[in-house]
PDB file of C-alpha atoms in Angstrom:
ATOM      1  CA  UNK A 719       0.000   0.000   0.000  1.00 75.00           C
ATOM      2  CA  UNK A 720       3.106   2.149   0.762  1.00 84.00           C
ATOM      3  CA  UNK A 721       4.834   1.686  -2.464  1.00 87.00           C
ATOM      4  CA  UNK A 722       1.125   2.821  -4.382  1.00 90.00           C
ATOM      5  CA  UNK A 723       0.931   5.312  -2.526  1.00 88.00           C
ATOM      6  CA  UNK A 724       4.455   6.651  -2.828  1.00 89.00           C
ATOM      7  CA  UNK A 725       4.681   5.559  -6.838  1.00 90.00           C
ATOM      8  CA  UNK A 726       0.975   8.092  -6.968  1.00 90.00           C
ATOM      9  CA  UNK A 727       2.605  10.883  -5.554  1.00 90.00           C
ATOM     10  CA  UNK A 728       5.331  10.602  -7.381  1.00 89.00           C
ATOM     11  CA  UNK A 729       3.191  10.430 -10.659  1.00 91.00           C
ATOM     12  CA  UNK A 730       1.218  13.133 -10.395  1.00 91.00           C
ATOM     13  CA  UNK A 731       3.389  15.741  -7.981  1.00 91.00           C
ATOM     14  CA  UNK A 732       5.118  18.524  -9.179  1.00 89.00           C
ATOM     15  CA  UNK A 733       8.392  17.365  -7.448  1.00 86.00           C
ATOM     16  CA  UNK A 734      11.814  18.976  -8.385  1.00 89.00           C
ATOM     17  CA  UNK A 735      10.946  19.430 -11.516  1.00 86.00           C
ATOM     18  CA  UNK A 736       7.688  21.622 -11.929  1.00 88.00           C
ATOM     19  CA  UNK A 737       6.031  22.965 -14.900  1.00 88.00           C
ATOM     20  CA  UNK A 738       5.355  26.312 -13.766  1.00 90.00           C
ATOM     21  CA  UNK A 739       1.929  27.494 -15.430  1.00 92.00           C
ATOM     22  CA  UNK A 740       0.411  23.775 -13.762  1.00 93.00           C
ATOM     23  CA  UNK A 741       2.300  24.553  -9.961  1.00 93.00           C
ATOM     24  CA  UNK A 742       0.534  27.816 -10.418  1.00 92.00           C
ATOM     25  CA  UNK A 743      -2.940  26.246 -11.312  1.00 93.00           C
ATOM     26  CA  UNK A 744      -2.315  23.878  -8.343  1.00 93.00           C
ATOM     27  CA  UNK A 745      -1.625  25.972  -5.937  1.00 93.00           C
ATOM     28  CA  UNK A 746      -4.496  28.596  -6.708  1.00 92.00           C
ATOM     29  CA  UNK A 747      -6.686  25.851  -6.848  1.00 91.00           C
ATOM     30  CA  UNK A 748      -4.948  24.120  -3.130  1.00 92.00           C
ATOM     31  CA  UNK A 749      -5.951  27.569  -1.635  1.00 91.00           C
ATOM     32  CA  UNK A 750      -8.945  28.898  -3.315  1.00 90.00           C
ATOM     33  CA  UNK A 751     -10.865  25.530  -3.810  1.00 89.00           C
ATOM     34  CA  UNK A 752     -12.480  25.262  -0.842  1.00 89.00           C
ATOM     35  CA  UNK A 753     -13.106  29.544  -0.827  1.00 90.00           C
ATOM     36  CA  UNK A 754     -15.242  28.799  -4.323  1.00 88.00           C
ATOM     37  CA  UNK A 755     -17.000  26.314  -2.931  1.00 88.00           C
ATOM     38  CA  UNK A 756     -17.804  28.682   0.619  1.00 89.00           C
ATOM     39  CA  UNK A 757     -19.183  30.945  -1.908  1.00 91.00           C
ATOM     40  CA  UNK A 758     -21.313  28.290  -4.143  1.00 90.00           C
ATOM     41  CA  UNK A 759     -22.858  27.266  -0.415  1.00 89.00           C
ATOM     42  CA  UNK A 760     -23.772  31.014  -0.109  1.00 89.00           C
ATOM     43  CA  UNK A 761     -25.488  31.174  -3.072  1.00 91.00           C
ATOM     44  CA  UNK A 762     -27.347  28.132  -3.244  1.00 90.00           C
ATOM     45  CA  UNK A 763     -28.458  29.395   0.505  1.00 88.00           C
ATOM     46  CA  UNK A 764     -29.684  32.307  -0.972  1.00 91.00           C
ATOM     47  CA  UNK A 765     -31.434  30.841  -3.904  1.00 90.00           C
ATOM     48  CA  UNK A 766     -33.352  28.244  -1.767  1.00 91.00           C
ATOM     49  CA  UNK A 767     -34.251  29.619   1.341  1.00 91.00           C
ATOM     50  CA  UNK A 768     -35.975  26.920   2.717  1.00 92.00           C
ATOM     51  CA  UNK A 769     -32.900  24.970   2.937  1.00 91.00           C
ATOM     52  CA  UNK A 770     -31.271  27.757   4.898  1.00 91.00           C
ATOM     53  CA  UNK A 771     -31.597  25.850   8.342  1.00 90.00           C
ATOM     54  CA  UNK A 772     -30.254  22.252   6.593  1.00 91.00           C
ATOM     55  CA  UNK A 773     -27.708  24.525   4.955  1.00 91.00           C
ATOM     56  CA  UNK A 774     -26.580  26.018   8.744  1.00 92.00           C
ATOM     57  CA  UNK A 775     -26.501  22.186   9.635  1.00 91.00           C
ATOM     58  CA  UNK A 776     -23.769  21.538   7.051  1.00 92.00           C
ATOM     59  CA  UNK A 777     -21.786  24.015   8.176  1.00 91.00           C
ATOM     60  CA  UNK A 778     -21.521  23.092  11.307  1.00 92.00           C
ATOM     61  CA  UNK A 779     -20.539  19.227   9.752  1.00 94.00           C
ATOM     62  CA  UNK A 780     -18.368  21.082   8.134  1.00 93.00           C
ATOM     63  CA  UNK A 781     -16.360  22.948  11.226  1.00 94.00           C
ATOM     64  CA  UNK A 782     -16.130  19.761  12.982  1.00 95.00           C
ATOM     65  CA  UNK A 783     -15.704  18.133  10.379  1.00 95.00           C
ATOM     66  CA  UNK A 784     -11.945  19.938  10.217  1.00 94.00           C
ATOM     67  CA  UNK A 785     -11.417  19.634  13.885  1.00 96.00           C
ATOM     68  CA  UNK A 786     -11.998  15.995  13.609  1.00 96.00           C
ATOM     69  CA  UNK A 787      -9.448  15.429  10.816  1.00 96.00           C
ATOM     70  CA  UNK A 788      -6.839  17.827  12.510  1.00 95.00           C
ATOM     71  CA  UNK A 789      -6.855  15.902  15.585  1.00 95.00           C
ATOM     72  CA  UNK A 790      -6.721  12.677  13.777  1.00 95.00           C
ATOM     73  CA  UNK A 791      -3.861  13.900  11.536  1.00 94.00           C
ATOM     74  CA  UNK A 792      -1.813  15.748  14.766  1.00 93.00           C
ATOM     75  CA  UNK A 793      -2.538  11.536  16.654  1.00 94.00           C
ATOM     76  CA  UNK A 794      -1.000   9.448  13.634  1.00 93.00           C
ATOM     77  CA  UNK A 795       1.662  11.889  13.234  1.00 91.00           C
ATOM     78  CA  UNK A 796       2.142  10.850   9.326  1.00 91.00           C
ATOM     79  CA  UNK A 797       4.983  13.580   7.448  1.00 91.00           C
ATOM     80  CA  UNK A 798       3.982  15.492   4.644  1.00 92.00           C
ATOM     81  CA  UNK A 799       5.834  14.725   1.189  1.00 92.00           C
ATOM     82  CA  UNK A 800       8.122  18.214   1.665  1.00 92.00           C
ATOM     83  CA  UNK A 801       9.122  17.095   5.208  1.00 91.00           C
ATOM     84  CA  UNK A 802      10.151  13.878   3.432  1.00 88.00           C
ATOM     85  CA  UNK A 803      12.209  15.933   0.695  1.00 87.00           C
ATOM     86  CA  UNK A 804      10.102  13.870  -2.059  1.00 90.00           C
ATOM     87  CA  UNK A 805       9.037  17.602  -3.179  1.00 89.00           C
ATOM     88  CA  UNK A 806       9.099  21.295  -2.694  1.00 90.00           C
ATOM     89  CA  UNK A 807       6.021  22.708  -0.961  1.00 90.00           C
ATOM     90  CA  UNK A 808       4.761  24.885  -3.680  1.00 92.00           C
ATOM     91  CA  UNK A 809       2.118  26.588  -1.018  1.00 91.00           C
ATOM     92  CA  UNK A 810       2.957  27.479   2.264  1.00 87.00           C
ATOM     93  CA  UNK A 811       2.118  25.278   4.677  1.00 86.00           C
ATOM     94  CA  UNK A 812       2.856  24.016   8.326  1.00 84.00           C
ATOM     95  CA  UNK A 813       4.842  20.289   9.709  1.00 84.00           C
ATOM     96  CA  UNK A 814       1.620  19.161  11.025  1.00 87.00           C
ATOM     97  CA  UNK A 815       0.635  15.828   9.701  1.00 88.00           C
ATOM     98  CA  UNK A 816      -0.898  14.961   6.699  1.00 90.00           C
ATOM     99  CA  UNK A 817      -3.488  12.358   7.002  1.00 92.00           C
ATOM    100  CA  UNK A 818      -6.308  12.805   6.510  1.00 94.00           C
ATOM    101  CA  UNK A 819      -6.811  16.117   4.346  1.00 94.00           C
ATOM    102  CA  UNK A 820      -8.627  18.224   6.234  1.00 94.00           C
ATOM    103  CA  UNK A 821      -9.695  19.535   2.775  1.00 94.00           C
ATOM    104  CA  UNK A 822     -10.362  16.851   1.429  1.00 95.00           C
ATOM    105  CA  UNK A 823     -12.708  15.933   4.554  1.00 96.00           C
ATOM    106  CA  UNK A 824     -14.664  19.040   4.895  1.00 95.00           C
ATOM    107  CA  UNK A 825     -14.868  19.332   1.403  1.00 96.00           C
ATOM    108  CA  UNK A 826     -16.107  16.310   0.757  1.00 97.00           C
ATOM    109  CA  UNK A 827     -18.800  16.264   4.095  1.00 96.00           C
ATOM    110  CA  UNK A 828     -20.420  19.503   3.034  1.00 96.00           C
ATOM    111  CA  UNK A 829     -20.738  17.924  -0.874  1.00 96.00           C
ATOM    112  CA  UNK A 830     -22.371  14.938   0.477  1.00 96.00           C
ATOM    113  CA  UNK A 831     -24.763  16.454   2.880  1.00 96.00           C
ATOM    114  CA  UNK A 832     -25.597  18.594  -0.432  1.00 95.00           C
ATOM    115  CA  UNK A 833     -26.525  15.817  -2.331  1.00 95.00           C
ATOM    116  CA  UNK A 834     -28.511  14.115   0.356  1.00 93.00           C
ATOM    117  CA  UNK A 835     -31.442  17.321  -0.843  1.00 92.00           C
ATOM    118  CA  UNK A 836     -33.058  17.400  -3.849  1.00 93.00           C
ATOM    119  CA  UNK A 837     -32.746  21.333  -3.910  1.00 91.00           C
ATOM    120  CA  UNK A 838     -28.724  20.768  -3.288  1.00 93.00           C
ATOM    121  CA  UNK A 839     -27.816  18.322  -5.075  1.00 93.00           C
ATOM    122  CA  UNK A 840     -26.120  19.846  -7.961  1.00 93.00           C
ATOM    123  CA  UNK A 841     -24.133  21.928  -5.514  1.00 93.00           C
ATOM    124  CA  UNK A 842     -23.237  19.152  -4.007  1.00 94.00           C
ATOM    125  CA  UNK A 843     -21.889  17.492  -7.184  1.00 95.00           C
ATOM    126  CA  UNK A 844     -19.948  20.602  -8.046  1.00 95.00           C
ATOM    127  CA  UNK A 845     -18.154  20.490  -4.543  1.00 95.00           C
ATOM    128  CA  UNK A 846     -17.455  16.936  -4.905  1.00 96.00           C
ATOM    129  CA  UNK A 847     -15.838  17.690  -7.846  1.00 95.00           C
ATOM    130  CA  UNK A 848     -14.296  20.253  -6.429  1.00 95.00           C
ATOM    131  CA  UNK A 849     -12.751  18.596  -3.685  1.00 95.00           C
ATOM    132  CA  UNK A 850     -11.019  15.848  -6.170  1.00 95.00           C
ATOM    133  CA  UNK A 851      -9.739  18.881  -8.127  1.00 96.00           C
ATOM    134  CA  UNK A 852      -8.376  20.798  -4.460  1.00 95.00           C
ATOM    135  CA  UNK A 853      -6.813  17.627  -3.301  1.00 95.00           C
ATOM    136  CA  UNK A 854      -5.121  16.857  -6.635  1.00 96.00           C
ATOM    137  CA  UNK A 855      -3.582  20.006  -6.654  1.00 96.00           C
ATOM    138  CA  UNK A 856      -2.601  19.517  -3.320  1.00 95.00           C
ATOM    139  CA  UNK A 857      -0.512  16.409  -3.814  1.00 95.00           C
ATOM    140  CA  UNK A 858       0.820  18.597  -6.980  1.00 95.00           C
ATOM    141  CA  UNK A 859       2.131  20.926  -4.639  1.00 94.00           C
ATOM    142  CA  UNK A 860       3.887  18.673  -1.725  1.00 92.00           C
ATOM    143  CA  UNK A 861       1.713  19.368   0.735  1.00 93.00           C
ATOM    144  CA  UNK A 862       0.019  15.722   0.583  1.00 95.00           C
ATOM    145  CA  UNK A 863      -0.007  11.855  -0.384  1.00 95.00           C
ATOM    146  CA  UNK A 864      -2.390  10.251  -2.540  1.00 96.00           C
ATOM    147  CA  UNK A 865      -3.948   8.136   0.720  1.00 95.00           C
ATOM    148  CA  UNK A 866      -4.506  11.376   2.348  1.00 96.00           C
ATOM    149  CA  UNK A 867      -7.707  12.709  -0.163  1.00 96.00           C
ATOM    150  CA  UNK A 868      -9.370   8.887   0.325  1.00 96.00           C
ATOM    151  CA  UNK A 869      -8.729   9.037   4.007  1.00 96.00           C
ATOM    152  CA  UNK A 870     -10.478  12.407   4.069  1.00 96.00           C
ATOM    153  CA  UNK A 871     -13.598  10.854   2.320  1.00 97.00           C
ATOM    154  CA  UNK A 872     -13.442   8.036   4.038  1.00 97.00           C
ATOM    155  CA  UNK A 873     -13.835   9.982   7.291  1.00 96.00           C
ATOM    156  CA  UNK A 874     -16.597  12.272   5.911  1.00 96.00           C
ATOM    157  CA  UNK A 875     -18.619   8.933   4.675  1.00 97.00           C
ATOM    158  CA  UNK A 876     -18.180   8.225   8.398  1.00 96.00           C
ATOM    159  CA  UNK A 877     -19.565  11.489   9.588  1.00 96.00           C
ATOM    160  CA  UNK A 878     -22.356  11.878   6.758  1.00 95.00           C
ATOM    161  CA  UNK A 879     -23.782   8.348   8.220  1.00 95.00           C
ATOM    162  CA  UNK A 880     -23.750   9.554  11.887  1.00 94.00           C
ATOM    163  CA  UNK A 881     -25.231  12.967  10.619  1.00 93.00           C
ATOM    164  CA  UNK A 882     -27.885  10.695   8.726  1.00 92.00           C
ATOM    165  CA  UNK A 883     -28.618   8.526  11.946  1.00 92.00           C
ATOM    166  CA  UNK A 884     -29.128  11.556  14.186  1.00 90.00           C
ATOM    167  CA  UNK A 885     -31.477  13.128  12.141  1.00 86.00           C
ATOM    168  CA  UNK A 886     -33.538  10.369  11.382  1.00 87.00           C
ATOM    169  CA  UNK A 887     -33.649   9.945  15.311  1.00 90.00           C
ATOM    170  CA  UNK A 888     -34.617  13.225  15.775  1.00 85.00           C
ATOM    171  CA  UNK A 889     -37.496  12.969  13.093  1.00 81.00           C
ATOM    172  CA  UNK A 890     -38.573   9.685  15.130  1.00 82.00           C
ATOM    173  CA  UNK A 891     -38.588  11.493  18.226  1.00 84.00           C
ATOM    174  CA  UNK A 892     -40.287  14.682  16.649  1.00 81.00           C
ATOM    175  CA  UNK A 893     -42.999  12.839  15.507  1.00 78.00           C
ATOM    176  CA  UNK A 894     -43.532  10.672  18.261  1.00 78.00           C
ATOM    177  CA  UNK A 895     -43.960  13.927  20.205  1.00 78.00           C
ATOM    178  CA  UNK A 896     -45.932  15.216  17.825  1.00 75.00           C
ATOM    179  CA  UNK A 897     -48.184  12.328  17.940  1.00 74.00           C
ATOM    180  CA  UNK A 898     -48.626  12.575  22.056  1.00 74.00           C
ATOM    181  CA  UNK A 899     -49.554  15.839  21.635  1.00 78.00           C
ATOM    182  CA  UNK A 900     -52.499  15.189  19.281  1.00 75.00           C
ATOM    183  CA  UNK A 901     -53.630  12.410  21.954  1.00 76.00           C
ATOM    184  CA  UNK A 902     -53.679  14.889  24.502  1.00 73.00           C
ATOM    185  CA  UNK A 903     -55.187  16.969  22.687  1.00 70.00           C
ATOM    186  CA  UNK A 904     -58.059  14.625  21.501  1.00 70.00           C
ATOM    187  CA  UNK A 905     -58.483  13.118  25.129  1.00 65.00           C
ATOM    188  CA  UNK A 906     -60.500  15.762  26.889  1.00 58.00           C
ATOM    189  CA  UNK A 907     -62.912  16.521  24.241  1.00 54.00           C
ATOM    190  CA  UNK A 908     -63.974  12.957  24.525  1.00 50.00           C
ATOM    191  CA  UNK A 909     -63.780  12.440  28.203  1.00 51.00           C
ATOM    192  CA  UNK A 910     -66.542  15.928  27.823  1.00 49.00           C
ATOM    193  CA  UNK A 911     -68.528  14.367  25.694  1.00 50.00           C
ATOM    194  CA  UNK A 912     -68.350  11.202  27.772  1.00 52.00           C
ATOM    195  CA  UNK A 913     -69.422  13.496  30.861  1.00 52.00           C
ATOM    196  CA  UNK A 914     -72.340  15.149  28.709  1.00 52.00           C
ATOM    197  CA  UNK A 915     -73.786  11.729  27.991  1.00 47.00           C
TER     198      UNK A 915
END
């Protein structure tokens, strides 16, 4: 697994010898991916406003979401490709470790809690793209392994599901709420007419 990931990177990297108009691309596209996308949420909030509420949901996915993959990538400790000297860092970037992409996992969270709503679901496509493209460009620029952009999906699958679960308890509980409160409603006009007889 080690040797595909390491043969991946050094495919499709930039390495010590970059062609500069595609380490440019890369590393507008490693910074500013997830800043189009921030904006494509805002606008698809603004064009549906009845997902506003689902939409304030995802973001908060989204913020833990990073924290989540930070603290999992500062535990296993794993060095980025500069640190390694397989390649330059094109971008700045910190030592901190590199798997999972935290990118790639908040990226990849908010585009499938898009596409989980009919309304969202081409924004959600577009992210998803867009988070292939941002962690591509990423491992173009040294800042990350192949195994980190699967990692980070893999851990936003895992957080989608557990976003899916809670809400389907909450519906469960709303409605069985909702359904005592018609009972109690219903009960004393029939113990009155119960009386009246």
């Amino acid at each position: 697994m080690e040797e595909l990931n390491l043969f991946l990177f050094l495919w499709i990297a930039a390495g010590h010898a970059p062609c500069a108009w595609l380490v440019s691309a890369a590393g507008a596209f490693a910074v500013g991916g997830p800043w189009l996308c921030a904006g494509l949420l805002g606008w698809m909030a603004w064009l549906h406003p009845r997902e506003r509420g689902y939409m304030l949901a995802v973001l908060g996915c989204a913020a833990l979401a990073s924290m989540l993959a930070h603290a999992l990538a500062a535990e296993l400790n794993l060095p980025r490709p500069f640190i390694v000297g397989l390649s330059p860092a094109y971008i700045e970037h910190g030592a901190r470790g590199s798997l999972p992409s935290a990118h790639a996992t908040v990226m990849f969270t908010v585009a499938l809690l898009c596409l989980r709503r009919p309304a969202l679901r081409r924004a959600g496509a577009v992210v998803f793209a867009a988070g292939i493209l941002t962690g591509w460009a990423r491992i173009h620029v040294g800042v990350h392994f192949p195994a980190d952009i699967p990692a980070g999906l893999l851990l936003a699958l895992v957080l989608v599901a557990a976003f899916a679960g809670l809400e389907y308890l909450c519906g469960r509980l709303l409605a069985s709420m909702t359904a005592a409160r018609l009972r109690g409603a219903r009960e004393p006009d029939g113990a009155a007419e119960r009386t009246g007889s």
